[in-house]
CSV table of C-alpha atoms and ligand atoms in Angstrom, one decimal:
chain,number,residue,atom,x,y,z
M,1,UNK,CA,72.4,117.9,108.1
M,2,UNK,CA,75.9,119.0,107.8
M,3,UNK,CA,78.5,115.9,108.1
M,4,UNK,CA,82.2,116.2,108.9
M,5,UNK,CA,85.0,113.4,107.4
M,6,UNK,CA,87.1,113.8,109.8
M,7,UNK,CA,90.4,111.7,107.6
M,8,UNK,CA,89.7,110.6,103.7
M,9,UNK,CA,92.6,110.4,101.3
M,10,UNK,CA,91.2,112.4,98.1
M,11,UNK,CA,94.7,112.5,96.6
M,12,UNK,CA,94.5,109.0,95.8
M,13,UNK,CA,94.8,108.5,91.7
M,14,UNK,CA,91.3,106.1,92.7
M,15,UNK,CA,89.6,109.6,92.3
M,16,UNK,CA,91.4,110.9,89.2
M,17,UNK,CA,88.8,110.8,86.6
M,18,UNK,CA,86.7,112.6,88.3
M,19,UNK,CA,88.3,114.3,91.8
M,20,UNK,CA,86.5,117.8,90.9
M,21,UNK,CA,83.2,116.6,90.2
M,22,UNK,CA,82.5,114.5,93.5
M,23,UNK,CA,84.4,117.0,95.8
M,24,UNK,CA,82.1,119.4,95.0
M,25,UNK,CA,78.7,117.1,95.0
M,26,UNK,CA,79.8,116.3,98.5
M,27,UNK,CA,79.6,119.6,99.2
M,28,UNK,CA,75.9,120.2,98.1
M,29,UNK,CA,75.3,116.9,99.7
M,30,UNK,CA,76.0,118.0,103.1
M,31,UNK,CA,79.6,117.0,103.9
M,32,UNK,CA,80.9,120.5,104.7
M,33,UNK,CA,84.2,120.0,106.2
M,34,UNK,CA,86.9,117.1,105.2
M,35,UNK,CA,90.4,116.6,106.6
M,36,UNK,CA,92.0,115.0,103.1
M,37,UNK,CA,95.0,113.2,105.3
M,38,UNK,CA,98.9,112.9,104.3
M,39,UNK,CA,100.9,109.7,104.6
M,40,UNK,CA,103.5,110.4,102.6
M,41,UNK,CA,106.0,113.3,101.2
M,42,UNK,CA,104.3,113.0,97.9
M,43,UNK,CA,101.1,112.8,99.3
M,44,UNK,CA,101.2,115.5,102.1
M,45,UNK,CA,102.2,117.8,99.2
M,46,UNK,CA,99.4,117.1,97.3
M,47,UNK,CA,96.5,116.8,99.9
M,48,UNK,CA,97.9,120.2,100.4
M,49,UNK,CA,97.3,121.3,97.1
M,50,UNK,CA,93.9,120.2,97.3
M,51,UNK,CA,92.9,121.9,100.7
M,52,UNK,CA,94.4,125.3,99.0
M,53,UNK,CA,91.9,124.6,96.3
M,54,UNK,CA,88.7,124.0,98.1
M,55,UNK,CA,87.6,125.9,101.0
M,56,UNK,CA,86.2,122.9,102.8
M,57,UNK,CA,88.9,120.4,102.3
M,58,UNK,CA,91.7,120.9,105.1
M,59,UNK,CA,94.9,118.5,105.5
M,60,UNK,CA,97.3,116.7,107.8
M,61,UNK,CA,101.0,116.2,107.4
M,62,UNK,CA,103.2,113.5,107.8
M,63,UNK,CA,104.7,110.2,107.0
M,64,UNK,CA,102.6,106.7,107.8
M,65,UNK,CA,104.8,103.3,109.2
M,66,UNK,CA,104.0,102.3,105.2
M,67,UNK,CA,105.4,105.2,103.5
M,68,UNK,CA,109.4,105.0,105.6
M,69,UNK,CA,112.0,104.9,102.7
M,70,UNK,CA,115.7,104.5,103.3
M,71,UNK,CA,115.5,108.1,103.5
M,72,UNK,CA,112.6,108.5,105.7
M,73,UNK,CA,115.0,111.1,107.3
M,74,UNK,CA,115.2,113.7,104.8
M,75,UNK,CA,111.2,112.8,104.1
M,76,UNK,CA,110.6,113.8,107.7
M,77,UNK,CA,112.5,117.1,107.6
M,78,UNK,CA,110.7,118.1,104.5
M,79,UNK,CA,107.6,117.7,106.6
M,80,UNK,CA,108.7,119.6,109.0
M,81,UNK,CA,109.6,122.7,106.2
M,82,UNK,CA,105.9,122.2,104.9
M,83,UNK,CA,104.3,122.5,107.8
M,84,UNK,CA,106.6,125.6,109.0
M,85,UNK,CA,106.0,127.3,105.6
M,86,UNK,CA,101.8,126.4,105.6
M,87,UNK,CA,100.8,126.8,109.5
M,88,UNK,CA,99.4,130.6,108.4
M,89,UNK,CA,97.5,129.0,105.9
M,90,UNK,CA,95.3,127.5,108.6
M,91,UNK,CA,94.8,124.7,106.3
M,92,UNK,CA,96.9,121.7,108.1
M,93,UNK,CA,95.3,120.5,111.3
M,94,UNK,CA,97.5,117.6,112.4
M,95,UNK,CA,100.8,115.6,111.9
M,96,UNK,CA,99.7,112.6,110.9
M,97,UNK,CA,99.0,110.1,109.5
M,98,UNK,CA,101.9,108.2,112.1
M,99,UNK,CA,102.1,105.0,114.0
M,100,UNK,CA,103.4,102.0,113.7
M,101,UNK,CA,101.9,99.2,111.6
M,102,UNK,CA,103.1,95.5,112.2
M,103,UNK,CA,101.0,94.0,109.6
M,104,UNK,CA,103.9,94.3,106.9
M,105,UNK,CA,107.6,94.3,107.5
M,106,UNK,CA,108.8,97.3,107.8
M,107,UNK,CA,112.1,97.4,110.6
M,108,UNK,CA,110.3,98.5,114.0
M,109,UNK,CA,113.1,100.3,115.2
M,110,UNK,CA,112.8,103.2,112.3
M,111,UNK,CA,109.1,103.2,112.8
M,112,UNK,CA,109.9,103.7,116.4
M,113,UNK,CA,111.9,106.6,115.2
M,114,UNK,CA,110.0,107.8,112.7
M,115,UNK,CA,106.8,108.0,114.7
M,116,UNK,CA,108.7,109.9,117.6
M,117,UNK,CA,110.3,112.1,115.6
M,118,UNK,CA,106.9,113.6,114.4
M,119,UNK,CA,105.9,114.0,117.4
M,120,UNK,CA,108.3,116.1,118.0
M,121,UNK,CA,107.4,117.9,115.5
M,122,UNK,CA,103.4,118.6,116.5
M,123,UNK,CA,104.7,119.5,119.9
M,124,UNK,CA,106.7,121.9,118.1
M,125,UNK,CA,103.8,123.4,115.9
M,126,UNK,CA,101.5,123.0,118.5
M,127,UNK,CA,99.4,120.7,116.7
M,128,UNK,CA,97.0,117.0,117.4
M,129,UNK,CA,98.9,113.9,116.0
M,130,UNK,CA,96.6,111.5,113.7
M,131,UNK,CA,97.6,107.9,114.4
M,132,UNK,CA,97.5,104.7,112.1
M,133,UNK,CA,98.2,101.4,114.5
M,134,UNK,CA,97.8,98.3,112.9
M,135,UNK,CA,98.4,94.6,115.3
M,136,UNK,CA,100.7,97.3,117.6
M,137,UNK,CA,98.1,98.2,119.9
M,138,UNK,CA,100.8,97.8,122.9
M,139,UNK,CA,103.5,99.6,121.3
M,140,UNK,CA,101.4,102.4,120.6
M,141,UNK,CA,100.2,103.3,124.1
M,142,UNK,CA,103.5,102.7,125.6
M,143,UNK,CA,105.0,105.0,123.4
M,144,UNK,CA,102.2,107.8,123.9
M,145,UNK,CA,102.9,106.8,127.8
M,146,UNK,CA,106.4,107.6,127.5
M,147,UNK,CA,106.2,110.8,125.4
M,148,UNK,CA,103.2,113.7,125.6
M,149,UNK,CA,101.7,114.6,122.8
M,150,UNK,CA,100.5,118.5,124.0
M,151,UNK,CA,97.7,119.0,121.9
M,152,UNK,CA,97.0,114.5,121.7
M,153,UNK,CA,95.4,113.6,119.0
M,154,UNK,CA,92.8,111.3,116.7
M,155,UNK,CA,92.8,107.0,116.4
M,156,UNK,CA,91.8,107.6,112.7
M,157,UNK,CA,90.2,104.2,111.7
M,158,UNK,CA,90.5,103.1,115.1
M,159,UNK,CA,91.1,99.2,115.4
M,160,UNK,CA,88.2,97.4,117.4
M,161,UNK,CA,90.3,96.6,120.4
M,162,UNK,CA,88.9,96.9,124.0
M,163,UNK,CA,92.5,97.9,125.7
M,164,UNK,CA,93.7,100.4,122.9
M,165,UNK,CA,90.5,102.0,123.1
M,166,UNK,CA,90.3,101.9,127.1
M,167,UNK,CA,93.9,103.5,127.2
M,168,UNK,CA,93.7,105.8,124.0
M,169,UNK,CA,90.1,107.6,126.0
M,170,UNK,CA,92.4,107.9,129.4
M,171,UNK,CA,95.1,110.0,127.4
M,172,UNK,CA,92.6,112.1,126.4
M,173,UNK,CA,92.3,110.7,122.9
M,174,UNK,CA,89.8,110.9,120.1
M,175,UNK,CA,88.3,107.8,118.8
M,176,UNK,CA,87.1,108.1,114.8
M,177,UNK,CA,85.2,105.8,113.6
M,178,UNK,CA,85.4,103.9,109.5
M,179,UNK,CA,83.6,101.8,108.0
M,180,UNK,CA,85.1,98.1,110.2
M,181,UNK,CA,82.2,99.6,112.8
M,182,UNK,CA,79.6,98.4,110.0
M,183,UNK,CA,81.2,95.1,109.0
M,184,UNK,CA,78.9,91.9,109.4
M,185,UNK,CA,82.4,90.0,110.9
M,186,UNK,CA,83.2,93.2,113.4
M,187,UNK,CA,81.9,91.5,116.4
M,188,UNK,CA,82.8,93.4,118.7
M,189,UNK,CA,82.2,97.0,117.1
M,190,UNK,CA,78.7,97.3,119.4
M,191,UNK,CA,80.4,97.4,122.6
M,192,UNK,CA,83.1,99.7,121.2
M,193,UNK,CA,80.8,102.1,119.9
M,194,UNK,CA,79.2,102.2,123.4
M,195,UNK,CA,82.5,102.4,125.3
M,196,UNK,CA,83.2,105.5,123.6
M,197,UNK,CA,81.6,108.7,124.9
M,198,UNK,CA,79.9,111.0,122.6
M,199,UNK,CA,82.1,113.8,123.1
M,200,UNK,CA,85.0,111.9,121.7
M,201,UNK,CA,83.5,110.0,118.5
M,202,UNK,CA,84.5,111.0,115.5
M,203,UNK,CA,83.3,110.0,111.8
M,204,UNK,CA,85.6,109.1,108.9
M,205,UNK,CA,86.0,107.5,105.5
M,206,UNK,CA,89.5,106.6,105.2
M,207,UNK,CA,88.6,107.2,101.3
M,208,UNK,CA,88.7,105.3,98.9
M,209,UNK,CA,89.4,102.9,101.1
M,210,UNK,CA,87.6,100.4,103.6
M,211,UNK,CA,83.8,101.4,102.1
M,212,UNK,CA,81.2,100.7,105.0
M,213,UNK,CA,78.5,97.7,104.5
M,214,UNK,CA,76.1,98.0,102.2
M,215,UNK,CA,78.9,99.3,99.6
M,216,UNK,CA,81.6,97.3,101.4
M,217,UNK,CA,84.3,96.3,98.5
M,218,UNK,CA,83.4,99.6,96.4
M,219,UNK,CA,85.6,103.0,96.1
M,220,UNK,CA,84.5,104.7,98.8
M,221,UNK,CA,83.9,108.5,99.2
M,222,UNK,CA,82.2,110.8,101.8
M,223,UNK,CA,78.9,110.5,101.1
M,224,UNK,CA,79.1,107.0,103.0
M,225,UNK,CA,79.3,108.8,105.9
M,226,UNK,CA,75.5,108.2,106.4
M,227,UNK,CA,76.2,104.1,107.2
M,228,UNK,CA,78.5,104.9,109.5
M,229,UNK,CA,76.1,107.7,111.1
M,230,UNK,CA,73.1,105.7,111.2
M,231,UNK,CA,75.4,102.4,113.1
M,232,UNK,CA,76.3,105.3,115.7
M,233,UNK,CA,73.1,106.6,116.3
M,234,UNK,CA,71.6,103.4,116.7
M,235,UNK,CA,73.7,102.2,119.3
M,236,UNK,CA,73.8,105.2,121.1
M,237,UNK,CA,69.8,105.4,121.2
M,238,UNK,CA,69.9,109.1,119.3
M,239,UNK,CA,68.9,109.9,115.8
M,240,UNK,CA,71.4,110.2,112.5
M,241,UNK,CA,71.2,114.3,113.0
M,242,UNK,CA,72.0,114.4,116.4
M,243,UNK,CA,75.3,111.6,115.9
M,244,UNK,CA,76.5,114.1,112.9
M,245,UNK,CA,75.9,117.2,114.9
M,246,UNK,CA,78.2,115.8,118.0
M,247,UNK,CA,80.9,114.4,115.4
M,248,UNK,CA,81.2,117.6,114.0
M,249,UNK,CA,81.9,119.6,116.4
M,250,UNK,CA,83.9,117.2,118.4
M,251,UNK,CA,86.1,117.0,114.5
M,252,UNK,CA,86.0,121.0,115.0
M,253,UNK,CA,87.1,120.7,118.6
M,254,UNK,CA,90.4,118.6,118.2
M,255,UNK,CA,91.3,120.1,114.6
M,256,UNK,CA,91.1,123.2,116.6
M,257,UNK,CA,88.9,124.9,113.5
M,258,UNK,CA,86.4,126.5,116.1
I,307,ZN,ZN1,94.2,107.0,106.1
């Protein structure tokens, strides 16, 4: 069984000691293909770094709602130079991740402006967007209403919300699901997984973060793909192969690697 991780974040210092060692038992453990995702300058650079390194490991670039500094302009036109000076390199698959996140307090208008602005800039390149919306599940579809994103794009770590989900499917969206689907207190993650059609699931980790039930609370890492596999599978009456046969190519399909 070959698994894709369709967004993971193994830049993060969680995976210092040993960053090496479990990229490459993931490998020999199945998980063939992972898009290691950007969020910031300093973290799109070194994602990037990593993806050069690994033949299996690809990347996204781009500037969260999380990561905007006073000079989230300069930060955003540095993006832009990467991804102009990398495209050949075939290694990064998306702008991303972008969106808008209300749960801190970060000024809305520069997130606004910030999240437009790169899409600009995947127009530009021709390339999907990878979205992060957090309690801004309105703004986000008006503003993907109001501006076409050509090649549109993944709801990494999608939030369990009926409408977002309704209206991200009708513009054509992908839907990737993290660990949340598994959680004891997601009540409504059933009826999402159902309302999504196979051809537009995805599968992520969103490492080291948000760690699916039974390992919910630990560092989490690719391999715990199979929780959030076996959830899909059982909802959609098919077996754990079939569910990580579909998510990979539908990963290869908008990250345009087939
Ligand atoms: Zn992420």
């Amino acid at each position: 069984m070959e698994i894709f991780d369709a967004h993971a974040h193994y830049d993060d210092s969680h995976f210092d000691d040993e960053r090496d060692k479990l990229l490459q038992e993931m490998y020999n453990d199945g998980i063939t293909k992972i898009v290691s995702a950007g969020y910031s300058l300093e973290g799109t650079k070194k994602n990037l770094e990593l993806s050069k390194k690994y033949s299996f490991v690809y990347t996204t670039a781009g500037i969260s709602p999380n990561d905007l500094k006073d000079d989230f302009e300069k930060d955003i036109e540095a993006i832009d130079k990467i991804i102009s000076e990398n495209l050949s390199s075939g290694k990064i698959l998306a702008v991303g991740e972008i969106g808008f996140d209300y749960h801190y307090d970060t000024d809305r208008k520069i997130q606004y402006k910030a999240f437009s602005k790169q899409i600009d800039i995947a127009n530009k390149y021709s390339l999907p967007i990878v979205i992060h919306t957090r309690d801004a599940v309105m703004d986000t579809i008006s503003l993907l209403k109001e501006k076409e994103v050509t090649m549109r794009g993944i709801f990494h770590c999608c939030p369990l919300n009926r409408e977002l989900v309704k209206e991200a499917l009708k513009l054509g969206f992908y839907i990737s699901m993290a660990g949340p689907i598994t959680f004891k207190n997601s009540k409504n993650a059933d009826e999402i997984i159902q309302m999504v059609p196979l051809e537009r699931i995805l599968i992520e980790t969103d490492s080291p973060y948000l760690a699916p039930e039974p390992v919910r609370g630990t560092r989490n890492n690719s391999k715990n793909l199979k929780y959030i596999i076996e959830k899909i599978a059982k909802i959609k009456g098919l077996s754990n192969e079939e569910i990580a046969k579909i998510t990979y190519k539908n990963a290869e399909t908008i990250y345009r690697l087939k």
